[in-house]
PDB file of C-alpha atoms and ligand atoms in Angstrom:
ATOM      1  CA  UNK W   1       0.000   0.000   0.000  1.00  0.00           C
ATOM      2  CA  UNK W   2       1.244   3.478  -0.788  1.00  0.00           C
ATOM      3  CA  UNK W   3      -0.222   6.896  -0.121  1.00  0.00           C
ATOM      4  CA  UNK W   4      -0.173   9.480  -2.877  1.00  0.00           C
ATOM      5  CA  UNK W   5      -1.700  12.830  -3.731  1.00  0.00           C
ATOM      6  CA  UNK W   6      -4.994  12.726  -5.609  1.00  0.00           C
ATOM      7  CA  UNK W   7      -5.582  14.577  -8.875  1.00  0.00           C
ATOM      8  CA  UNK W   8      -8.708  15.411 -10.818  1.00  0.00           C
ATOM      9  CA  UNK W   9      -8.227  12.169 -12.754  1.00  0.00           C
ATOM     10  CA  UNK W  10      -9.028  10.273  -9.548  1.00  0.00           C
ATOM     11  CA  UNK W  11     -12.509  11.781  -9.199  1.00  0.00           C
ATOM     12  CA  UNK W  12     -14.428   8.725 -10.445  1.00  0.00           C
ATOM     13  CA  UNK W  13     -12.564   6.410  -8.053  1.00  0.00           C
ATOM     14  CA  UNK W  14     -12.979   8.927  -5.249  1.00  0.00           C
ATOM     15  CA  UNK W  15     -16.735   9.053  -5.826  1.00  0.00           C
ATOM     16  CA  UNK W  16     -16.878   5.245  -5.972  1.00  0.00           C
ATOM     17  CA  UNK W  17     -15.094   4.883  -2.628  1.00  0.00           C
ATOM     18  CA  UNK W  18     -17.396   7.392  -0.928  1.00  0.00           C
ATOM     19  CA  UNK W  19     -20.439   5.582  -2.314  1.00  0.00           C
ATOM     20  CA  UNK W  20     -19.201   2.085  -1.380  1.00  0.00           C
ATOM     21  CA  UNK W  21     -18.185   3.307   2.079  1.00  0.00           C
ATOM     22  CA  UNK W  22     -21.752   4.697   2.486  1.00  0.00           C
ATOM     23  CA  UNK W  23     -20.265   8.018   3.466  1.00  0.00           C
ATOM     24  CA  UNK W  24     -22.764  10.872   3.330  1.00  0.00           C
ATOM     25  CA  UNK W  25     -21.403  13.248   0.679  1.00  0.00           C
ATOM     26  CA  UNK W  26     -22.731  15.994  -1.572  1.00  0.00           C
ATOM     27  CA  UNK W  27     -22.116  15.244  -5.268  1.00  0.00           C
ATOM     28  CA  UNK W  28     -24.421  18.112  -6.311  1.00  0.00           C
ATOM     29  CA  UNK W  29     -22.653  20.569  -4.033  1.00  0.00           C
ATOM     30  CA  UNK W  30     -19.191  20.746  -2.502  1.00  0.00           C
ATOM     31  CA  UNK W  31     -18.269  17.224  -3.658  1.00  0.00           C
ATOM     32  CA  UNK W  32     -19.141  17.857  -7.321  1.00  0.00           C
ATOM     33  CA  UNK W  33     -16.318  17.042  -9.721  1.00  0.00           C
ATOM     34  CA  UNK W  34     -15.679  20.635 -10.830  1.00  0.00           C
ATOM     35  CA  UNK W  35     -15.597  21.814  -7.256  1.00  0.00           C
ATOM     36  CA  UNK W  36     -13.237  19.046  -6.090  1.00  0.00           C
ATOM     37  CA  UNK W  37     -10.942  19.613  -9.083  1.00  0.00           C
ATOM     38  CA  UNK W  38     -10.803  23.314  -8.275  1.00  0.00           C
ATOM     39  CA  UNK W  39     -10.020  22.689  -4.615  1.00  0.00           C
ATOM     40  CA  UNK W  40      -7.183  20.363  -5.629  1.00  0.00           C
ATOM     41  CA  UNK W  41      -5.416  23.231  -7.355  1.00  0.00           C
ATOM     42  CA  UNK W  42      -5.612  25.562  -4.377  1.00  0.00           C
ATOM     43  CA  UNK W  43      -2.935  25.708  -1.708  1.00  0.00           C
ATOM     44  CA  UNK W  44      -5.405  24.905   1.029  1.00  0.00           C
ATOM     45  CA  UNK W  45      -6.058  21.288   0.078  1.00  0.00           C
ATOM     46  CA  UNK W  46      -4.185  18.060   0.836  1.00  0.00           C
ATOM     47  CA  UNK W  47      -6.142  15.334  -0.905  1.00  0.00           C
ATOM     48  CA  UNK W  48      -4.623  11.873  -0.476  1.00  0.00           C
ATOM     49  CA  UNK W  49      -5.401   8.340  -1.528  1.00  0.00           C
ATOM     50  CA  UNK W  50      -4.196   4.928  -0.387  1.00  0.00           C
ATOM     51  CA  UNK W  51      -3.429   2.718  -3.352  1.00  0.00           C
ATOM     52  CA  UNK W  52      -2.826  -1.013  -3.572  1.00  0.00           C
ATOM     53  CA  UNK W  53      -2.070  -2.857  -6.811  1.00  0.00           C
ATOM     54  CA  UNK W  54      -2.952   0.281  -8.757  1.00  0.00           C
ATOM     55  CA  UNK W  55      -6.412   0.596  -7.157  1.00  0.00           C
ATOM     56  CA  UNK W  56      -7.516   3.339  -4.773  1.00  0.00           C
ATOM     57  CA  UNK W  57      -8.769   1.714  -1.567  1.00  0.00           C
ATOM     58  CA  UNK W  58      -9.019   4.702   0.753  1.00  0.00           C
ATOM     59  CA  UNK W  59      -9.175   8.483   0.515  1.00  0.00           C
ATOM     60  CA  UNK W  60      -9.063  11.560   2.687  1.00  0.00           C
ATOM     61  CA  UNK W  61      -9.472  15.251   1.939  1.00  0.00           C
ATOM     62  CA  UNK W  62      -7.468  17.537   4.181  1.00  0.00           C
ATOM     63  CA  UNK W  63      -8.126  21.264   4.052  1.00  0.00           C
ATOM     64  CA  UNK W  64      -7.044  24.276   6.033  1.00  0.00           C
ATOM     65  CA  UNK W  65      -8.113  27.857   6.425  1.00  0.00           C
ATOM     66  CA  UNK W  66      -4.739  29.168   7.583  1.00  0.00           C
ATOM     67  CA  UNK W  67      -5.708  28.645  11.216  1.00  0.00           C
ATOM     68  CA  UNK W  68      -7.149  25.146  11.556  1.00  0.00           C
ATOM     69  CA  UNK W  69      -6.894  22.000   9.510  1.00  0.00           C
ATOM     70  CA  UNK W  70      -9.888  19.840   8.720  1.00  0.00           C
ATOM     71  CA  UNK W  71     -10.112  16.153   7.919  1.00  0.00           C
ATOM     72  CA  UNK W  72     -12.953  15.573   5.475  1.00  0.00           C
ATOM     73  CA  UNK W  73     -14.483  12.675   3.592  1.00  0.00           C
ATOM     74  CA  UNK W  74     -12.221   9.989   5.043  1.00  0.00           C
ATOM     75  CA  UNK W  75     -13.259   6.589   3.742  1.00  0.00           C
ATOM     76  CA  UNK W  76     -11.688   3.149   3.355  1.00  0.00           C
ATOM     77  CA  UNK W  77     -13.346   0.473   1.214  1.00  0.00           C
ATOM     78  CA  UNK W  78     -15.165  -1.987   3.516  1.00  0.00           C
ATOM     79  CA  UNK W  79     -13.038  -4.971   2.464  1.00  0.00           C
ATOM     80  CA  UNK W  80      -9.814  -3.124   3.373  1.00  0.00           C
ATOM     81  CA  UNK W  81     -10.812  -1.886   6.825  1.00  0.00           C
ATOM     82  CA  UNK W  82      -9.121  -2.752  10.127  1.00  0.00           C
ATOM     83  CA  UNK W  83      -5.721  -2.928   8.442  1.00  0.00           C
ATOM     84  CA  UNK W  84      -4.436   0.468   9.585  1.00  0.00           C
ATOM     85  CA  UNK W  85      -5.156   2.214   6.263  1.00  0.00           C
ATOM     86  CA  UNK W  86      -7.392   4.885   7.812  1.00  0.00           C
ATOM     87  CA  UNK W  87      -4.762   5.526  10.469  1.00  0.00           C
ATOM     88  CA  UNK W  88      -2.018   5.881   7.828  1.00  0.00           C
ATOM     89  CA  UNK W  89      -4.147   8.285   5.746  1.00  0.00           C
ATOM     90  CA  UNK W  90      -4.832  10.506   8.765  1.00  0.00           C
ATOM     91  CA  UNK W  91      -1.136  10.441   9.767  1.00  0.00           C
ATOM     92  CA  UNK W  92      -0.176  11.478   6.235  1.00  0.00           C
ATOM     93  CA  UNK W  93      -2.658  14.383   6.207  1.00  0.00           C
ATOM     94  CA  UNK W  94      -1.486  15.495   9.659  1.00  0.00           C
ATOM     95  CA  UNK W  95       2.105  15.462   8.516  1.00  0.00           C
ATOM     96  CA  UNK W  96       1.335  17.513   5.362  1.00  0.00           C
ATOM     97  CA  UNK W  97      -0.696  20.037   7.371  1.00  0.00           C
ATOM     98  CA  UNK W  98       2.007  20.346  10.033  1.00  0.00           C
ATOM     99  CA  UNK W  99       4.481  21.131   7.253  1.00  0.00           C
ATOM    100  CA  UNK W 100       2.150  23.983   6.209  1.00  0.00           C
ATOM    101  CA  UNK W 101       2.249  25.408   9.751  1.00  0.00           C
ATOM    102  CA  UNK W 102      -1.139  24.067  10.802  1.00  0.00           C
ATOM    103  CA  UNK W 103      -1.039  22.622  14.311  1.00  0.00           C
ATOM    104  CA  UNK W 104      -4.672  22.078  15.206  1.00  0.00           C
ATOM    105  CA  UNK W 105      -6.413  19.437  13.158  1.00  0.00           C
ATOM    106  CA  UNK W 106     -10.118  18.877  13.490  1.00  0.00           C
ATOM    107  CA  UNK W 107     -12.932  16.773  12.121  1.00  0.00           C
ATOM    108  CA  UNK W 108     -16.707  16.741  12.338  1.00  0.00           C
ATOM    109  CA  UNK W 109     -18.358  13.391  13.047  1.00  0.00           C
ATOM    110  CA  UNK W 110     -22.076  12.795  12.754  1.00  0.00           C
ATOM    111  CA  UNK W 111     -23.736  11.908  16.046  1.00  0.00           C
ATOM    112  CA  UNK W 112     -24.496   8.266  15.235  1.00  0.00           C
ATOM    113  CA  UNK W 113     -21.110   7.391  13.741  1.00  0.00           C
ATOM    114  CA  UNK W 114     -19.700   5.614  16.799  1.00  0.00           C
ATOM    115  CA  UNK W 115     -17.118   3.631  14.801  1.00  0.00           C
ATOM    116  CA  UNK W 116     -15.649   6.854  13.475  1.00  0.00           C
ATOM    117  CA  UNK W 117     -15.637   8.404  16.941  1.00  0.00           C
ATOM    118  CA  UNK W 118     -13.714   5.413  18.288  1.00  0.00           C
ATOM    119  CA  UNK W 119     -11.373   5.566  15.283  1.00  0.00           C
ATOM    120  CA  UNK W 120     -10.466   9.226  15.897  1.00  0.00           C
ATOM    121  CA  UNK W 121     -10.219   8.727  19.660  1.00  0.00           C
ATOM    122  CA  UNK W 122      -7.760   5.886  19.052  1.00  0.00           C
ATOM    123  CA  UNK W 123      -5.615   8.386  17.104  1.00  0.00           C
ATOM    124  CA  UNK W 124      -5.555  10.843  20.004  1.00  0.00           C
ATOM    125  CA  UNK W 125      -8.379  13.162  18.906  1.00  0.00           C
ATOM    126  CA  UNK W 126     -10.431  14.641  21.733  1.00  0.00           C
ATOM    127  CA  UNK W 127     -14.207  15.067  21.430  1.00  0.00           C
ATOM    128  CA  UNK W 128     -15.890  18.331  22.440  1.00  0.00           C
ATOM    129  CA  UNK W 129     -19.470  17.485  23.444  1.00  0.00           C
ATOM    130  CA  UNK W 130     -19.814  21.053  24.798  1.00  0.00           C
ATOM    131  CA  UNK W 131     -19.500  22.542  21.271  1.00  0.00           C
ATOM    132  CA  UNK W 132     -22.481  22.825  18.909  1.00  0.00           C
ATOM    133  CA  UNK W 133     -21.839  23.063  15.169  1.00  0.00           C
ATOM    134  CA  UNK W 134     -23.708  25.821  13.304  1.00  0.00           C
ATOM    135  CA  UNK W 135     -23.677  26.345   9.554  1.00  0.00           C
ATOM    136  CA  UNK W 136     -25.363  28.534   6.936  1.00  0.00           C
ATOM    137  CA  UNK W 137     -25.599  27.183   3.382  1.00  0.00           C
ATOM    138  CA  UNK W 138     -26.448  28.669   0.004  1.00  0.00           C
ATOM    139  CA  UNK W 139     -28.583  25.565  -0.601  1.00  0.00           C
ATOM    140  CA  UNK W 140     -29.065  22.160   1.096  1.00  0.00           C
ATOM    141  CA  UNK W 141     -26.696  20.602  -1.507  1.00  0.00           C
ATOM    142  CA  UNK W 142     -23.739  22.424   0.011  1.00  0.00           C
TER     143      UNK W 142
HETATM  144  C1  LIG S   1     -13.549   5.142   9.849  1.00  0.00           C
HETATM  145  C2  LIG S   1     -12.712   4.384   8.806  1.00  0.00           C
HETATM  146  C3  LIG S   1     -12.098   5.373   7.828  1.00  0.00           C
HETATM  147  C4  LIG S   1     -11.588   3.624   9.550  1.00  0.00           C
HETATM  148  O1  LIG S   1     -10.737   3.047   8.557  1.00  0.00           O
HETATM  149  P1  LIG S   1      -9.823   1.749   8.882  1.00  0.00           P
HETATM  150  O2  LIG S   1      -8.788   1.675   7.824  1.00  0.00           O
HETATM  151  O3  LIG S   1     -10.696   0.562   9.068  1.00  0.00           O
HETATM  152  O4  LIG S   1      -9.188   2.140  10.297  1.00  0.00           O
HETATM  153  P2  LIG S   1      -7.836   1.558  10.949  1.00  0.00           P
HETATM  154  O5  LIG S   1      -7.672   0.125  10.573  1.00  0.00           O
HETATM  155  O6  LIG S   1      -6.698   2.459  10.589  1.00  0.00           O
HETATM  156  O7  LIG S   1      -8.164   1.663  12.491  1.00  0.00           O
HETATM  157  C5  LIG S   1      -7.354   2.364  13.428  1.00  0.00           C
HETATM  158  C6  LIG S   1      -7.977   2.224  14.797  1.00  0.00           C
HETATM  159  O8  LIG S   1      -9.278   2.852  14.822  1.00  0.00           O
HETATM  160  C7  LIG S   1     -10.173   2.084  15.651  1.00  0.00           C
HETATM  161  N1  LIG S   1     -11.280   1.616  14.808  1.00  0.00           N
HETATM  162  C8  LIG S   1     -11.300   1.503  13.443  1.00  0.00           C
HETATM  163  N2  LIG S   1     -12.506   1.065  13.022  1.00  0.00           N
HETATM  164  C9  LIG S   1     -13.253   0.892  14.148  1.00  0.00           C
HETATM  165  C10 LIG S   1     -14.576   0.441  14.365  1.00  0.00           C
HETATM  166  N3  LIG S   1     -15.391   0.079  13.349  1.00  0.00           N
HETATM  167  N4  LIG S   1     -15.027   0.389  15.638  1.00  0.00           N
HETATM  168  C11 LIG S   1     -14.221   0.751  16.658  1.00  0.00           C
HETATM  169  N5  LIG S   1     -12.939   1.179  16.521  1.00  0.00           N
HETATM  170  C12 LIG S   1     -12.475   1.248  15.273  1.00  0.00           C
HETATM  171  C13 LIG S   1      -9.361   0.931  16.204  1.00  0.00           C
HETATM  172  O9  LIG S   1      -8.845   1.343  17.466  1.00  0.00           O
HETATM  173  C14 LIG S   1      -8.244   0.776  15.203  1.00  0.00           C
HETATM  174  O10 LIG S   1      -7.071   0.268  15.760  1.00  0.00           O
HETATM  175  P3  LIG S   1      -6.874  -1.343  15.930  1.00  0.00           P
HETATM  176  O11 LIG S   1      -7.268  -1.965  14.624  1.00  0.00           O
HETATM  177  O12 LIG S   1      -5.419  -1.466  16.243  1.00  0.00           O
HETATM  178  O13 LIG S   1      -7.790  -1.734  17.023  1.00  0.00           O
HETATM  179  C15 LIG S   1     -13.582   3.330   8.053  1.00  0.00           C
HETATM  180  O14 LIG S   1     -14.277   2.539   8.997  1.00  0.00           O
HETATM  181  C16 LIG S   1     -14.611   3.943   7.107  1.00  0.00           C
HETATM  182  O15 LIG S   1     -14.331   4.188   5.930  1.00  0.00           O
HETATM  183  N6  LIG S   1     -15.862   4.165   7.606  1.00  0.00           N
HETATM  184  C17 LIG S   1     -16.965   4.684   6.749  1.00  0.00           C
HETATM  185  C18 LIG S   1     -16.793   6.138   6.414  1.00  0.00           C
HETATM  186  C19 LIG S   1     -16.677   7.018   7.649  1.00  0.00           C
HETATM  187  O16 LIG S   1     -17.436   6.899   8.606  1.00  0.00           O
HETATM  188  N7  LIG S   1     -15.678   7.921   7.601  1.00  0.00           N
HETATM  189  C20 LIG S   1     -15.405   8.853   8.674  1.00  0.00           C
HETATM  190  C21 LIG S   1     -16.296  10.042   8.598  1.00  0.00           C
HETATM  191  S1  LIG S   1     -15.921  11.184   9.920  1.00  0.00           S
END
């Protein structure tokens, strides 16, 4: 297994992994191909994939706003889970973000996703049950 940067050419495989991982994502909004391709060219994105035998088996989108880093859309194909691939992807994003001067790395986990909570806790992430997430969107697709 090797971890490499993703390019726009990986979009179909990226979409396929999100779908097969049953990850909630927004293909009509911020996860649309044109949008993802554009983000990949900006200096605020660290989009990585885990590849085995030429096939993408896990992905993660790291972003930062100059202050905080965010781990987004992490997914490993079901048949490749529990092999440390998710852990390696997060470590790789952390390392890239640290190199960009970002030293707080965050992620949002939906309330019912207990497996993901345990995953991030096992990597040293601390939950903040006292914080409520607010957002304002141009449309529900975003
Ligand atoms: C969350 C996810 C990315 C983990 O990927 P993975 O490659 O299986 O994770 P790893 O093998 O690197 O696991 C690292 C540690 O996390 C914990 N962990 C991983 N999956 C877990 C699960 N289902 N339940 C509890 N703990 C889990 C374990 O402590 C594990 O270490 P161990 O195997 O030594 O016990 C994967 O389950 C996934 O794609 N889920 C669906 C999409 C999703 O929910 N993404 C996250 C959105 S925030």
